[in-house]
mmCIF file of C-alpha atoms in Angstrom:
data_model
loop_
_atom_site.group_PDB
_atom_site.id
_atom_site.type_symbol
_atom_site.label_atom_id
_atom_site.label_comp_id
_atom_site.label_asym_id
_atom_site.label_seq_id
_atom_site.Cartn_x
_atom_site.Cartn_y
_atom_site.Cartn_z
ATOM 1 C CA MET A 19 0.000 0.000 0.000
ATOM 2 C CA ALA A 20 2.317 2.744 1.186
ATOM 3 C CA SER A 21 5.055 3.379 -1.319
ATOM 4 C CA THR A 22 8.637 3.287 -0.160
ATOM 5 C CA ASN A 23 11.226 5.789 -1.232
ATOM 6 C CA SER A 24 14.736 4.421 -1.675
ATOM 7 C CA SER A 25 16.141 7.935 -1.534
ATOM 8 C CA THR A 26 15.977 10.241 1.439
ATOM 9 C CA GLU A 27 16.042 13.251 -0.823
ATOM 10 C CA ASN A 28 12.931 15.420 -0.727
ATOM 11 C CA PRO A 29 13.483 18.263 -3.203
ATOM 12 C CA ALA A 30 10.160 19.936 -2.493
ATOM 13 C CA LYS A 31 11.198 21.100 0.934
ATOM 14 C CA VAL A 32 14.204 22.876 2.361
ATOM 15 C CA GLN A 33 14.044 23.405 6.103
ATOM 16 C CA SER A 34 15.368 26.738 7.218
ATOM 17 C CA PRO A 35 17.130 27.096 10.581
ATOM 18 C CA GLU A 36 14.591 27.150 13.365
ATOM 19 C CA PRO A 37 13.911 30.676 14.667
ATOM 20 C CA GLU A 38 14.258 31.398 18.343
ATOM 21 C CA GLU A 39 10.776 30.375 19.393
ATOM 22 C CA GLN A 40 9.130 27.282 20.828
ATOM 23 C CA THR A 41 6.906 26.680 17.821
ATOM 24 C CA PRO A 42 9.056 27.206 14.704
ATOM 25 C CA PHE A 43 7.515 27.969 11.346
ATOM 26 C CA GLN A 44 9.508 26.104 8.715
ATOM 27 C CA GLU A 45 9.199 27.196 5.124
ATOM 28 C CA ASN A 46 10.752 26.311 1.814
ATOM 29 C CA GLN A 47 12.147 29.422 0.089
ATOM 30 C CA THR A 48 13.890 27.614 -2.764
ATOM 31 C CA GLN A 49 12.929 28.603 -6.317
ATOM 32 C CA ILE A 50 12.278 25.647 -8.616
ATOM 33 C CA GLU A 51 14.400 25.803 -11.767
ATOM 34 C CA ALA A 52 12.474 25.496 -15.027
ATOM 35 C CA ASP A 53 13.445 23.134 -17.848
ATOM 36 C CA ASP A 54 14.135 25.160 -21.005
ATOM 37 C CA SER A 55 14.434 22.156 -23.314
ATOM 38 C CA ALA A 56 11.805 21.684 -26.001
ATOM 39 C CA PHE A 57 11.290 17.992 -25.251
ATOM 40 C CA SER A 58 9.461 16.643 -22.231
ATOM 41 C CA ASP A 59 8.959 13.090 -21.003
ATOM 42 C CA TYR A 60 5.484 14.116 -19.904
ATOM 43 C CA ASP A 61 3.960 15.509 -23.092
ATOM 44 C CA ASP A 62 1.715 12.457 -23.442
ATOM 45 C CA THR A 63 -1.900 13.264 -22.662
ATOM 46 C CA GLY A 64 -2.756 9.657 -21.825
ATOM 47 C CA SER A 65 -4.141 8.922 -18.399
ATOM 48 C CA GLN A 66 -1.731 8.088 -15.575
ATOM 49 C CA ALA A 67 -4.513 7.837 -13.008
ATOM 50 C CA SER A 68 -4.678 4.889 -10.649
ATOM 51 C CA SER A 69 -7.786 2.746 -10.279
ATOM 52 C CA THR A 70 -9.712 1.965 -7.141
ATOM 53 C CA GLN A 71 -12.423 -0.457 -6.127
ATOM 54 C CA SER A 72 -15.262 1.430 -4.468
ATOM 55 C CA LEU A 73 -18.581 0.629 -2.928
ATOM 56 C CA SER A 74 -21.451 1.879 -5.085
ATOM 57 C CA SER A 75 -23.676 3.888 -2.793
ATOM 58 C CA SER A 76 -27.052 2.177 -2.710
ATOM 59 C CA ILE A 77 -27.906 3.479 0.751
ATOM 60 C CA LEU A 78 -27.358 7.184 0.071
ATOM 61 C CA GLU A 79 -28.913 9.422 -2.556
ATOM 62 C CA HIS A 80 -26.865 11.118 -5.242
ATOM 63 C CA VAL A 81 -27.448 13.952 -7.668
ATOM 64 C CA TYR A 82 -26.294 13.839 -11.286
ATOM 65 C CA ALA A 83 -25.264 17.098 -12.935
ATOM 66 C CA ASN A 84 -22.832 18.170 -15.666
ATOM 67 C CA GLY A 85 -22.162 14.519 -16.448
ATOM 68 C CA ARG A 86 -20.896 13.832 -12.887
ATOM 69 C CA ARG A 87 -22.308 12.161 -9.771
ATOM 70 C CA TYR A 88 -22.494 14.235 -6.571
ATOM 71 C CA HIS A 89 -23.240 13.119 -3.018
ATOM 72 C CA ARG A 90 -26.378 14.626 -1.469
ATOM 73 C CA ARG A 91 -25.884 15.862 2.102
ATOM 74 C CA SER A 92 -29.587 16.337 2.777
ATOM 75 C CA ALA A 93 -32.986 16.014 1.154
ATOM 76 C CA GLU A 94 -32.664 19.506 -0.318
ATOM 77 C CA GLU A 95 -30.845 19.572 -3.666
ATOM 78 C CA ASP A 96 -28.967 22.751 -2.777
ATOM 79 C CA GLN A 97 -27.314 20.894 0.107
ATOM 80 C CA GLN A 98 -25.414 18.473 -2.131
ATOM 81 C CA TYR A 99 -21.663 18.321 -1.792
ATOM 82 C CA LEU A 100 -19.926 20.514 -4.363
ATOM 83 C CA VAL A 101 -17.252 17.913 -5.198
ATOM 84 C CA PRO A 102 -18.312 14.782 -7.159
ATOM 85 C CA SER A 103 -18.149 11.272 -5.698
ATOM 86 C CA ASP A 104 -17.973 9.174 -8.873
ATOM 87 C CA GLU A 105 -15.220 6.821 -10.073
ATOM 88 C CA THR A 106 -13.346 9.633 -11.822
ATOM 89 C CA GLU A 107 -13.100 11.543 -8.560
ATOM 90 C CA LEU A 108 -12.067 8.449 -6.598
ATOM 91 C CA ASP A 109 -9.215 7.874 -9.063
ATOM 92 C CA ARG A 110 -8.167 11.492 -8.613
ATOM 93 C CA LEU A 111 -8.158 11.142 -4.825
ATOM 94 C CA ASP A 112 -5.873 8.117 -5.051
ATOM 95 C CA MET A 113 -3.569 10.053 -7.384
ATOM 96 C CA MET A 114 -3.595 12.939 -4.888
ATOM 97 C CA HIS A 115 -2.469 10.505 -2.194
ATOM 98 C CA HIS A 116 0.407 9.456 -4.461
ATOM 99 C CA LEU A 117 1.363 13.093 -5.022
ATOM 100 C CA THR A 118 1.345 13.784 -1.275
ATOM 101 C CA LEU A 119 3.681 10.828 -0.732
ATOM 102 C CA LEU A 120 6.006 12.356 -3.325
ATOM 103 C CA VAL A 121 5.887 15.721 -1.565
ATOM 104 C CA LEU A 122 6.615 14.145 1.833
ATOM 105 C CA GLY A 123 9.394 11.927 0.521
ATOM 106 C CA GLY A 124 7.375 8.739 1.022
ATOM 107 C CA GLU A 125 6.183 9.555 4.543
ATOM 108 C CA LEU A 126 2.539 9.261 5.587
ATOM 109 C CA HIS A 127 2.830 11.943 8.251
ATOM 110 C CA LYS A 128 5.189 14.413 9.934
ATOM 111 C CA ALA A 129 3.960 13.931 13.513
ATOM 112 C CA PRO A 130 6.683 12.393 15.731
ATOM 113 C CA LEU A 131 4.686 9.275 16.552
ATOM 114 C CA VAL A 132 6.321 6.610 18.713
ATOM 115 C CA GLY A 133 5.160 3.052 18.138
ATOM 116 C CA ASP A 134 1.529 2.425 17.298
ATOM 117 C CA PRO A 135 -0.886 5.079 18.626
ATOM 118 C CA HIS A 136 -3.909 3.280 20.075
ATOM 119 C CA ASN A 137 -6.761 5.178 18.381
ATOM 120 C CA VAL A 138 -6.384 7.031 15.090
ATOM 121 C CA LEU A 139 -9.038 9.000 13.193
ATOM 122 C CA ASP A 140 -8.745 9.866 9.497
ATOM 123 C CA CYS A 141 -11.130 12.759 8.797
ATOM 124 C CA GLY A 142 -12.542 12.843 5.263
ATOM 125 C CA THR A 143 -10.969 9.492 4.433
ATOM 126 C CA GLY A 144 -12.121 9.522 0.789
ATOM 127 C CA THR A 145 -11.154 6.176 -0.765
ATOM 128 C CA GLY A 146 -9.612 5.122 2.548
ATOM 129 C CA ILE A 147 -6.151 4.741 1.076
ATOM 130 C CA TRP A 148 -4.339 6.740 3.809
ATOM 131 C CA ALA A 149 -6.161 4.866 6.591
ATOM 132 C CA LEU A 150 -5.276 1.517 5.023
ATOM 133 C CA ASP A 151 -1.643 2.515 4.558
ATOM 134 C CA PHE A 152 -1.412 3.708 8.164
ATOM 135 C CA GLY A 153 -3.158 0.609 9.482
ATOM 136 C CA SER A 154 -0.787 -1.624 7.533
ATOM 137 C CA MET A 155 2.267 0.148 8.949
ATOM 138 C CA HIS A 156 0.825 0.329 12.492
ATOM 139 C CA PRO A 157 -0.862 -3.017 13.213
ATOM 140 C CA GLY A 158 -1.231 -2.096 16.888
ATOM 141 C CA SER A 159 -3.394 0.942 16.069
ATOM 142 C CA LYS A 160 -7.154 1.029 15.582
ATOM 143 C CA VAL A 161 -7.776 3.308 12.618
ATOM 144 C CA VAL A 162 -11.205 4.827 11.935
ATOM 145 C CA GLY A 163 -11.789 6.474 8.556
ATOM 146 C CA VAL A 164 -14.825 8.754 8.285
ATOM 147 C CA ASP A 165 -16.348 10.250 5.146
ATOM 148 C CA LEU A 166 -19.684 11.517 3.851
ATOM 149 C CA ALA A 167 -20.058 8.665 1.363
ATOM 150 C CA PRO A 168 -19.071 4.955 1.536
ATOM 151 C CA ASN A 169 -16.469 5.115 -1.214
ATOM 152 C CA GLN A 170 -13.969 2.843 0.540
ATOM 153 C CA PRO A 171 -12.873 -0.692 -0.449
ATOM 154 C CA GLY A 172 -14.988 -3.670 0.548
ATOM 155 C CA TRP A 173 -11.981 -5.302 2.246
ATOM 156 C CA VAL A 174 -9.995 -3.829 5.103
ATOM 157 C CA TYR A 175 -7.246 -4.756 7.530
ATOM 158 C CA PRO A 176 -8.457 -6.094 10.907
ATOM 159 C CA ASN A 177 -7.419 -2.842 12.611
ATOM 160 C CA VAL A 178 -9.127 -0.484 10.113
ATOM 161 C CA VAL A 179 -12.821 0.433 10.008
ATOM 162 C CA PHE A 180 -14.734 2.915 7.856
ATOM 163 C CA GLU A 181 -17.749 4.927 8.947
ATOM 164 C CA THR A 182 -20.152 7.113 6.987
ATOM 165 C CA ASP A 183 -20.822 10.364 8.819
ATOM 166 C CA ASP A 184 -20.729 14.153 8.515
ATOM 167 C CA LEU A 185 -17.834 15.497 10.584
ATOM 168 C CA GLU A 186 -19.358 18.971 10.539
ATOM 169 C CA LYS A 187 -22.218 17.726 12.708
ATOM 170 C CA PRO A 188 -21.939 17.021 16.484
ATOM 171 C CA TRP A 189 -19.496 14.194 17.159
ATOM 172 C CA THR A 190 -20.438 11.007 19.009
ATOM 173 C CA TYR A 191 -16.846 10.075 19.865
ATOM 174 C CA LYS A 192 -15.865 10.342 23.504
ATOM 175 C CA LYS A 193 -13.702 13.291 24.463
ATOM 176 C CA ASN A 194 -9.973 12.579 24.757
ATOM 177 C CA HIS A 195 -10.413 9.302 22.839
ATOM 178 C CA PHE A 196 -8.044 9.572 19.878
ATOM 179 C CA ASP A 197 -4.255 9.597 20.032
ATOM 180 C CA TYR A 198 -3.750 10.938 16.504
ATOM 181 C CA ILE A 199 -6.396 12.792 14.483
ATOM 182 C CA HIS A 200 -7.371 16.116 12.909
ATOM 183 C CA SER A 201 -9.591 17.266 15.745
ATOM 184 C CA ARG A 202 -9.780 18.716 19.235
ATOM 185 C CA HIS A 203 -10.943 15.302 20.505
ATOM 186 C CA THR A 204 -7.312 14.186 20.531
ATOM 187 C CA THR A 205 -6.244 12.525 23.760
ATOM 188 C CA PRO A 206 -3.982 14.634 26.059
ATOM 189 C CA GLY A 207 -0.434 14.223 24.768
ATOM 190 C CA GLY A 208 -1.720 13.060 21.400
ATOM 191 C CA TYR A 209 -0.976 14.662 18.044
ATOM 192 C CA VAL A 210 -3.074 16.393 15.438
ATOM 193 C CA GLU A 211 -1.764 16.765 11.892
ATOM 194 C CA ILE A 212 -3.468 18.912 9.288
ATOM 195 C CA ALA A 213 -2.548 18.534 5.627
ATOM 196 C CA GLU A 214 -3.733 21.503 3.564
ATOM 197 C CA HIS A 215 -2.770 23.331 0.408
ATOM 198 C CA SER A 216 -3.249 26.754 -1.084
ATOM 199 C CA MET A 217 -6.217 27.298 -3.377
ATOM 200 C CA ASN A 218 -3.950 29.460 -5.544
ATOM 201 C CA TYR A 219 -2.093 26.981 -7.762
ATOM 202 C CA ALA A 220 -0.816 29.733 -10.093
ATOM 203 C CA GLN A 221 1.922 31.140 -7.857
ATOM 204 C CA CYS A 222 5.100 31.842 -9.777
ATOM 205 C CA ASP A 223 8.669 32.920 -8.970
ATOM 206 C CA ASP A 224 10.027 33.785 -12.420
ATOM 207 C CA GLY A 225 7.265 35.976 -13.890
ATOM 208 C CA SER A 226 6.271 33.379 -16.494
ATOM 209 C CA VAL A 227 2.571 33.465 -15.512
ATOM 210 C CA PRO A 228 1.175 36.646 -17.145
ATOM 211 C CA ALA A 229 -1.623 38.724 -15.662
ATOM 212 C CA ASP A 230 -4.056 37.504 -18.341
ATOM 213 C CA SER A 231 -3.254 33.810 -17.801
ATOM 214 C CA VAL A 232 -6.219 31.437 -17.808
ATOM 215 C CA LEU A 233 -4.712 29.968 -14.644
ATOM 216 C CA LEU A 234 -5.173 33.229 -12.747
ATOM 217 C CA LYS A 235 -8.662 33.633 -14.203
ATOM 218 C CA HIS A 236 -9.591 30.174 -12.945
ATOM 219 C CA VAL A 237 -8.161 30.859 -9.477
ATOM 220 C CA ASP A 238 -10.014 34.181 -9.223
ATOM 221 C CA LEU A 239 -13.366 32.652 -10.217
ATOM 222 C CA PHE A 240 -12.933 29.794 -7.775
ATOM 223 C CA MET A 241 -12.154 32.257 -4.971
ATOM 224 C CA LYS A 242 -15.296 34.233 -5.837
ATOM 225 C CA ALA A 243 -17.354 31.028 -5.684
ATOM 226 C CA MET A 244 -15.941 30.278 -2.230
ATOM 227 C CA ASP A 245 -16.797 33.836 -1.164
ATOM 228 C CA LYS A 246 -20.428 32.998 -1.967
ATOM 229 C CA LEU A 247 -20.222 30.210 0.612
ATOM 230 C CA GLY A 248 -18.618 32.452 3.197
ATOM 231 C CA VAL A 249 -15.280 30.626 2.857
ATOM 232 C CA ASN A 250 -12.180 32.828 2.833
ATOM 233 C CA ALA A 251 -10.040 30.672 0.526
ATOM 234 C CA ARG A 252 -7.681 33.593 -0.102
ATOM 235 C CA GLY A 253 -6.699 33.730 3.550
ATOM 236 C CA LEU A 254 -5.926 30.035 3.906
ATOM 237 C CA ASP A 255 -2.271 29.365 4.695
ATOM 238 C CA GLY A 256 -0.098 27.619 7.243
ATOM 239 C CA LYS A 257 -0.042 30.592 9.605
ATOM 240 C CA PHE A 258 -3.853 30.800 9.568
ATOM 241 C CA ILE A 259 -4.154 27.143 10.585
ATOM 242 C CA ARG A 260 -1.426 27.515 13.196
ATOM 243 C CA GLN A 261 -3.211 30.455 14.805
ATOM 244 C CA HIS A 262 -6.387 28.393 15.156
ATOM 245 C CA LEU A 263 -4.455 25.508 16.703
ATOM 246 C CA GLU A 264 -2.875 27.909 19.191
ATOM 247 C CA THR A 265 -6.304 29.327 20.049
ATOM 248 C CA ALA A 266 -7.583 25.783 20.633
ATOM 249 C CA GLY A 267 -4.777 25.231 23.131
ATOM 250 C CA PHE A 268 -2.404 23.015 21.148
ATOM 251 C CA VAL A 269 1.351 23.271 21.784
ATOM 252 C CA ASP A 270 4.628 22.294 20.074
ATOM 253 C CA ILE A 271 3.207 23.438 16.732
ATOM 254 C CA LYS A 272 5.395 22.934 13.675
ATOM 255 C CA THR A 273 4.553 23.917 10.124
ATOM 256 C CA TYR A 274 6.226 22.224 7.157
ATOM 257 C CA THR A 275 5.805 24.076 3.862
ATOM 258 C CA TYR A 276 6.397 22.576 0.413
ATOM 259 C CA LYS A 277 6.332 23.937 -3.117
ATOM 260 C CA VAL A 278 4.476 21.677 -5.541
ATOM 261 C CA PRO A 279 4.990 22.394 -9.261
ATOM 262 C CA VAL A 280 1.891 22.269 -11.443
ATOM 263 C CA GLY A 281 2.907 20.686 -14.760
ATOM 264 C CA PRO A 282 6.135 19.046 -16.040
ATOM 265 C CA TRP A 283 8.020 22.333 -16.388
ATOM 266 C CA PRO A 284 10.797 21.905 -13.761
ATOM 267 C CA LYS A 285 14.336 20.902 -14.708
ATOM 268 C CA SER A 286 14.834 18.598 -11.717
ATOM 269 C CA LYS A 287 13.806 15.005 -12.468
ATOM 270 C CA ASN A 288 11.985 14.622 -9.151
ATOM 271 C CA PHE A 289 10.173 17.941 -9.498
ATOM 272 C CA LYS A 290 9.324 17.172 -13.134
ATOM 273 C CA TYR A 291 7.670 13.884 -12.179
ATOM 274 C CA MET A 292 5.855 15.557 -9.295
ATOM 275 C CA GLY A 293 4.572 18.250 -11.659
ATOM 276 C CA ALA A 294 3.443 15.645 -14.194
ATOM 277 C CA VAL A 295 1.429 13.816 -11.529
ATOM 278 C CA CYS A 296 -0.045 17.142 -10.454
ATOM 279 C CA ALA A 297 -1.027 17.883 -14.064
ATOM 280 C CA GLU A 298 -2.790 14.521 -14.271
ATOM 281 C CA ILE A 299 -4.713 15.373 -11.107
ATOM 282 C CA THR A 300 -5.615 18.786 -12.521
ATOM 283 C CA LYS A 301 -7.066 17.161 -15.649
ATOM 284 C CA THR A 302 -10.116 16.114 -13.620
ATOM 285 C CA GLY A 303 -9.474 18.133 -10.455
ATOM 286 C CA ALA A 304 -10.276 21.507 -11.998
ATOM 287 C CA GLU A 305 -13.714 20.223 -12.922
ATOM 288 C CA ALA A 306 -14.191 18.377 -9.639
ATOM 289 C CA TYR A 307 -13.609 21.464 -7.526
ATOM 290 C CA GLY A 308 -14.955 24.092 -9.894
ATOM 291 C CA MET A 309 -17.782 22.851 -12.120
ATOM 292 C CA MET A 310 -20.612 22.774 -9.592
ATOM 293 C CA ALA A 311 -19.264 25.821 -7.744
ATOM 294 C CA MET A 312 -19.069 27.986 -10.864
ATOM 295 C CA THR A 313 -22.269 26.858 -12.588
ATOM 296 C CA ARG A 314 -24.396 27.011 -9.441
ATOM 297 C CA LEU A 315 -22.808 29.722 -7.328
ATOM 298 C CA LEU A 316 -21.526 32.019 -10.101
ATOM 299 C CA GLU A 317 -24.247 31.021 -12.622
ATOM 300 C CA MET A 318 -21.699 30.542 -15.413
ATOM 301 C CA PRO A 319 -22.711 28.514 -18.511
ATOM 302 C CA GLU A 320 -21.367 24.950 -18.404
ATOM 303 C CA GLU A 321 -19.785 25.317 -21.863
ATOM 304 C CA GLU A 322 -17.828 28.397 -20.770
ATOM 305 C CA VAL A 323 -16.556 26.629 -17.664
ATOM 306 C CA ARG A 324 -15.483 23.539 -19.621
ATOM 307 C CA GLU A 325 -13.657 25.713 -22.166
ATOM 308 C CA MET A 326 -11.756 27.373 -19.323
ATOM 309 C CA PHE A 327 -10.806 23.993 -17.825
ATOM 310 C CA THR A 328 -9.491 22.873 -21.221
ATOM 311 C CA GLY A 329 -7.398 26.035 -21.429
ATOM 312 C CA VAL A 330 -6.036 25.412 -17.937
ATOM 313 C CA TYR A 331 -4.817 21.926 -18.803
ATOM 314 C CA LYS A 332 -3.317 22.997 -22.146
ATOM 315 C CA THR A 333 -1.474 25.846 -20.438
ATOM 316 C CA ILE A 334 -0.111 23.549 -17.746
ATOM 317 C CA MET A 335 1.124 20.992 -20.277
ATOM 318 C CA GLY A 336 2.554 23.732 -22.504
ATOM 319 C CA ARG A 337 5.380 24.315 -19.960
ATOM 320 C CA GLU A 338 5.794 27.980 -20.901
ATOM 321 C CA GLN A 339 4.207 29.081 -17.632
ATOM 322 C CA HIS A 340 5.755 27.828 -14.385
ATOM 323 C CA PRO A 341 3.035 27.720 -11.698
ATOM 324 C CA TYR A 342 3.153 26.022 -8.325
ATOM 325 C CA TYR A 343 1.147 25.885 -5.129
ATOM 326 C CA LEU A 344 2.075 25.579 -1.471
ATOM 327 C CA HIS A 345 1.321 22.478 0.598
ATOM 328 C CA TRP A 346 1.394 22.561 4.397
ATOM 329 C CA GLN A 347 1.716 19.842 7.016
ATOM 330 C CA ILE A 348 0.888 21.351 10.411
ATOM 331 C CA VAL A 349 1.660 19.168 13.432
ATOM 332 C CA ALA A 350 0.564 20.054 16.978
ATOM 333 C CA ARG A 351 0.337 18.302 20.333
ATOM 334 C CA LYS A 352 -2.535 18.442 22.780
ATOM 335 C CA PRO A 353 -1.062 19.292 26.190
ATOM 336 C CA GLU A 354 -1.132 16.781 29.019
ATOM 337 C CA ALA A 355 -3.821 17.354 31.618
ATOM 338 C CA GLN A 356 -2.473 19.473 34.450
ATOM 339 C CA ALA A 357 -2.181 17.803 37.836
#
């Protein structure tokens, strides 16, 4: 399940010296060098996506729109989840897991776990691939994966279970139950690790992304759609998440920041492969995140949105523009109960 990395090199991240504070903010400041050659090993437009066996949801209702299947969160149609839950999306989620392993140099997490934590919760488990990988590597842990829809495999390891639930509703788990999760219910002394990335995938260090780029247009429209939902996607970064963890009382907070190239434009072999995988994810990811949001929330015609998505992918594969986004792994510890 979990891929192994024979090399300890992780080109996406360069840790700077820790500043003089108890909770250092570590950030990669290295500029990725672009490949100026005309030939690329990743010009092929064929699919590199992985496949996954999923449970067809016969117990939950779905909505079909724009040629995609969406999970319905309630009886009202306007409460459906904005991201699809069909096979195309499940393949993309598995590919995203592969990309995250590349970013982290083959690691599943950055939290300094010792041995097998007793109770582990994977929030928004998706296809369940992270939970299965973690359960395989930590046979002494009980891993619970929770998601809105039962899109996980029909077979699991003995120490892994999947539950269908909405994590935004009141939790039924006992307080201080989990040793490692993305929640305040973590047991005292346990760790929380939040993996998040910037919604702006068109960041650039060398000025190759012009002001009229379709990439920037896409980012701007997506941000406006999120504004309609009251979500401040523009303000999402590692420092924002860290501040909320501090407010919740977590300690020993560390932020790991990575640059992830979008497209096979880098010169480095490792970065080039990472960018090619990211481009494959973007092929369906742009539609997954943006189609319902832009057609419903911004009332854009479906044809116009699809044309923009096509332009995004062509621009990414063209390698003339050198975009990237930032990925954060934020690790924090819940303090021990005071005597």
